[in-house]
Short mmCIF file of C-alpha atoms in Angstrom, two decimals:
data_model
loop_
_atom_site.label_atom_id
_atom_site.label_comp_id
_atom_site.label_asym_id
_atom_site.label_seq_id
_atom_site.Cartn_x
_atom_site.Cartn_y
_atom_site.Cartn_z
CA MET A 1 145.45 -86.50 113.06
CA LYS A 2 145.64 -89.28 110.48
CA ARG A 3 149.38 -89.59 111.01
CA THR A 4 148.87 -89.97 114.74
CA ALA A 5 146.28 -92.68 114.22
CA ALA A 6 148.54 -94.45 111.72
CA ALA A 7 151.49 -94.27 114.13
CA PHE A 8 149.34 -95.66 116.93
CA VAL A 9 148.17 -98.55 114.72
CA ILE A 10 151.76 -99.34 113.73
CA LEU A 11 152.83 -99.25 117.38
CA CYS A 12 150.03 -101.66 118.31
CA ILE A 13 151.06 -104.02 115.50
CA ILE A 14 154.67 -103.99 116.71
CA ILE A 15 153.62 -104.71 120.29
CA LEU A 16 151.29 -107.51 119.18
CA TYR A 17 154.05 -109.02 117.04
CA SER A 18 156.52 -108.91 119.95
CA VAL A 19 154.15 -110.43 122.47
CA SER A 20 153.01 -113.18 120.10
CA ALA A 21 156.66 -113.95 119.25
CA ILE A 22 157.41 -114.48 122.94
CA PHE A 23 154.60 -117.00 123.34
CA ILE A 24 155.42 -118.82 120.10
CA ILE A 25 159.13 -119.09 120.95
CA ARG A 26 158.35 -120.29 124.47
CA HIS A 27 155.95 -122.96 123.15
CA GLU A 28 158.32 -124.18 120.46
CA ASN A 29 161.29 -124.24 122.85
CA SER A 30 159.32 -126.30 125.36
CA ARG A 31 158.53 -128.86 122.64
CA ILE A 32 162.23 -129.18 121.78
CA VAL A 33 163.23 -129.40 125.46
CA SER A 34 160.70 -132.20 126.08
CA VAL A 35 162.32 -134.27 123.32
CA LEU A 36 165.75 -133.50 124.78
CA ASP A 37 164.44 -134.82 128.10
CA GLU A 38 163.31 -138.02 126.36
CA ILE A 39 166.79 -138.48 124.91
CA GLN A 40 168.40 -137.83 128.29
CA TYR A 41 166.04 -140.30 130.00
CA GLY A 42 166.87 -142.95 127.38
CA LEU A 43 170.57 -142.44 127.96
CA ASP A 44 170.25 -142.50 131.74
CA SER A 45 168.27 -145.73 131.62
CA GLY A 46 170.78 -147.30 129.20
CA ASP A 47 168.23 -147.66 126.38
CA THR A 48 170.15 -146.31 123.41
CA ASP A 49 167.46 -147.46 120.97
CA SER A 50 164.81 -145.21 122.53
CA ALA A 51 167.36 -142.38 122.69
CA ALA A 52 168.08 -142.84 118.97
CA LYS A 53 164.34 -142.81 118.19
CA SER A 54 163.93 -139.66 120.23
CA ALA A 55 166.90 -138.14 118.39
CA GLU A 56 165.16 -138.88 115.10
CA LYS A 57 162.03 -137.25 116.50
CA LEU A 58 164.17 -134.25 117.47
CA GLU A 59 165.43 -133.88 113.91
CA LYS A 60 161.91 -133.91 112.50
CA LEU A 61 160.73 -131.43 115.10
CA TRP A 62 163.76 -129.27 114.42
CA LEU A 63 162.89 -128.86 110.73
CA GLY A 64 159.54 -127.29 111.62
CA TYR A 65 161.05 -125.27 114.45
CA GLU A 66 163.69 -123.78 112.20
CA ARG A 67 161.14 -122.79 109.59
CA ARG A 68 158.83 -121.13 112.15
CA MET A 69 161.57 -119.43 114.13
CA SER A 70 163.15 -117.90 111.03
CA LEU A 71 160.34 -115.34 111.23
CA PHE A 72 161.54 -114.13 114.64
CA VAL A 73 165.16 -115.18 115.17
CA ASN A 74 168.40 -114.26 113.44
CA ASP A 75 169.59 -116.97 111.02
CA THR A 76 173.06 -117.24 112.57
CA LYS A 77 171.56 -118.33 115.90
CA LEU A 78 169.53 -121.00 114.12
CA ALA A 79 172.54 -122.17 112.12
CA GLU A 80 174.54 -122.69 115.31
CA LEU A 81 171.69 -124.66 116.82
CA ASN A 82 171.30 -126.65 113.62
CA THR A 83 174.88 -127.88 113.96
CA SER A 84 174.26 -129.08 117.51
CA VAL A 85 170.98 -130.81 116.62
CA ALA A 86 172.65 -132.58 113.69
CA LYS A 87 175.22 -134.13 116.06
CA VAL A 88 172.67 -135.69 118.42
CA ARG A 89 171.59 -138.76 116.44
CA PRO A 90 175.12 -139.90 115.48
CA TYR A 91 176.20 -139.45 119.09
CA CYS A 92 173.22 -141.56 120.24
CA LYS A 93 174.13 -144.38 117.89
CA GLU A 94 177.76 -144.36 119.04
CA ALA A 95 176.89 -143.80 122.73
CA ASN A 96 179.38 -140.94 122.63
CA ASP A 97 180.30 -139.07 125.80
CA GLU A 98 179.86 -135.75 124.01
CA LEU A 99 176.09 -136.28 123.72
CA GLU A 100 175.28 -134.90 127.14
CA ALA A 101 177.33 -131.78 126.41
CA GLU A 102 175.49 -131.28 123.11
CA LEU A 103 172.13 -131.65 124.82
CA GLN A 104 173.12 -129.02 127.37
CA ASN A 105 174.42 -126.82 124.57
CA ILE A 106 171.07 -127.03 122.77
CA ARG A 107 169.19 -126.18 125.96
CA HIS A 108 171.42 -123.21 126.61
CA ARG A 109 171.09 -121.85 123.07
CA LEU A 110 167.30 -122.21 123.21
CA GLU A 111 167.28 -120.23 126.44
CA LEU A 112 169.46 -117.54 124.88
CA ILE A 113 167.15 -117.29 121.88
CA PHE A 114 164.17 -116.81 124.17
CA LYS A 115 165.92 -114.19 126.30
CA ALA A 116 167.15 -112.29 123.24
CA GLU A 117 163.64 -112.00 121.80
CA ILE A 118 162.01 -110.55 124.91
CA PRO A 119 161.37 -106.88 124.10
CA PHE A 120 163.27 -104.84 126.68
CA TRP A 121 163.76 -101.14 126.19
CA TYR A 122 167.42 -101.67 125.26
CA ASN A 123 166.41 -104.27 122.62
CA ILE A 124 163.93 -101.92 121.00
CA ILE A 125 165.97 -98.73 120.90
#
């Protein structure tokens, strides 16, 4: 009977961890995406200074994001995203054409991270 109770408690902890991870990842991803939108708006309006400031804000936000997400997400996924985030500020300063592609790449990778962490039966087994 004690083993059954212990197994039930462990199962509840796993479910709670999975559900809380979903909400944390969604919240953190939305914060990153809002800064990406600021950068995109700055570029569309031709204000490269505000885009560069937003890129600096993105880098600071990214440091916290990476630390928090390392609890839930595989390090290789974060390393790939880290490379893309590191390219944003230099591209803003140069007004490089590759910036929009990097912003879309970051958005896509954030979406993939979120989808990969949703606990489906084939993810759990």
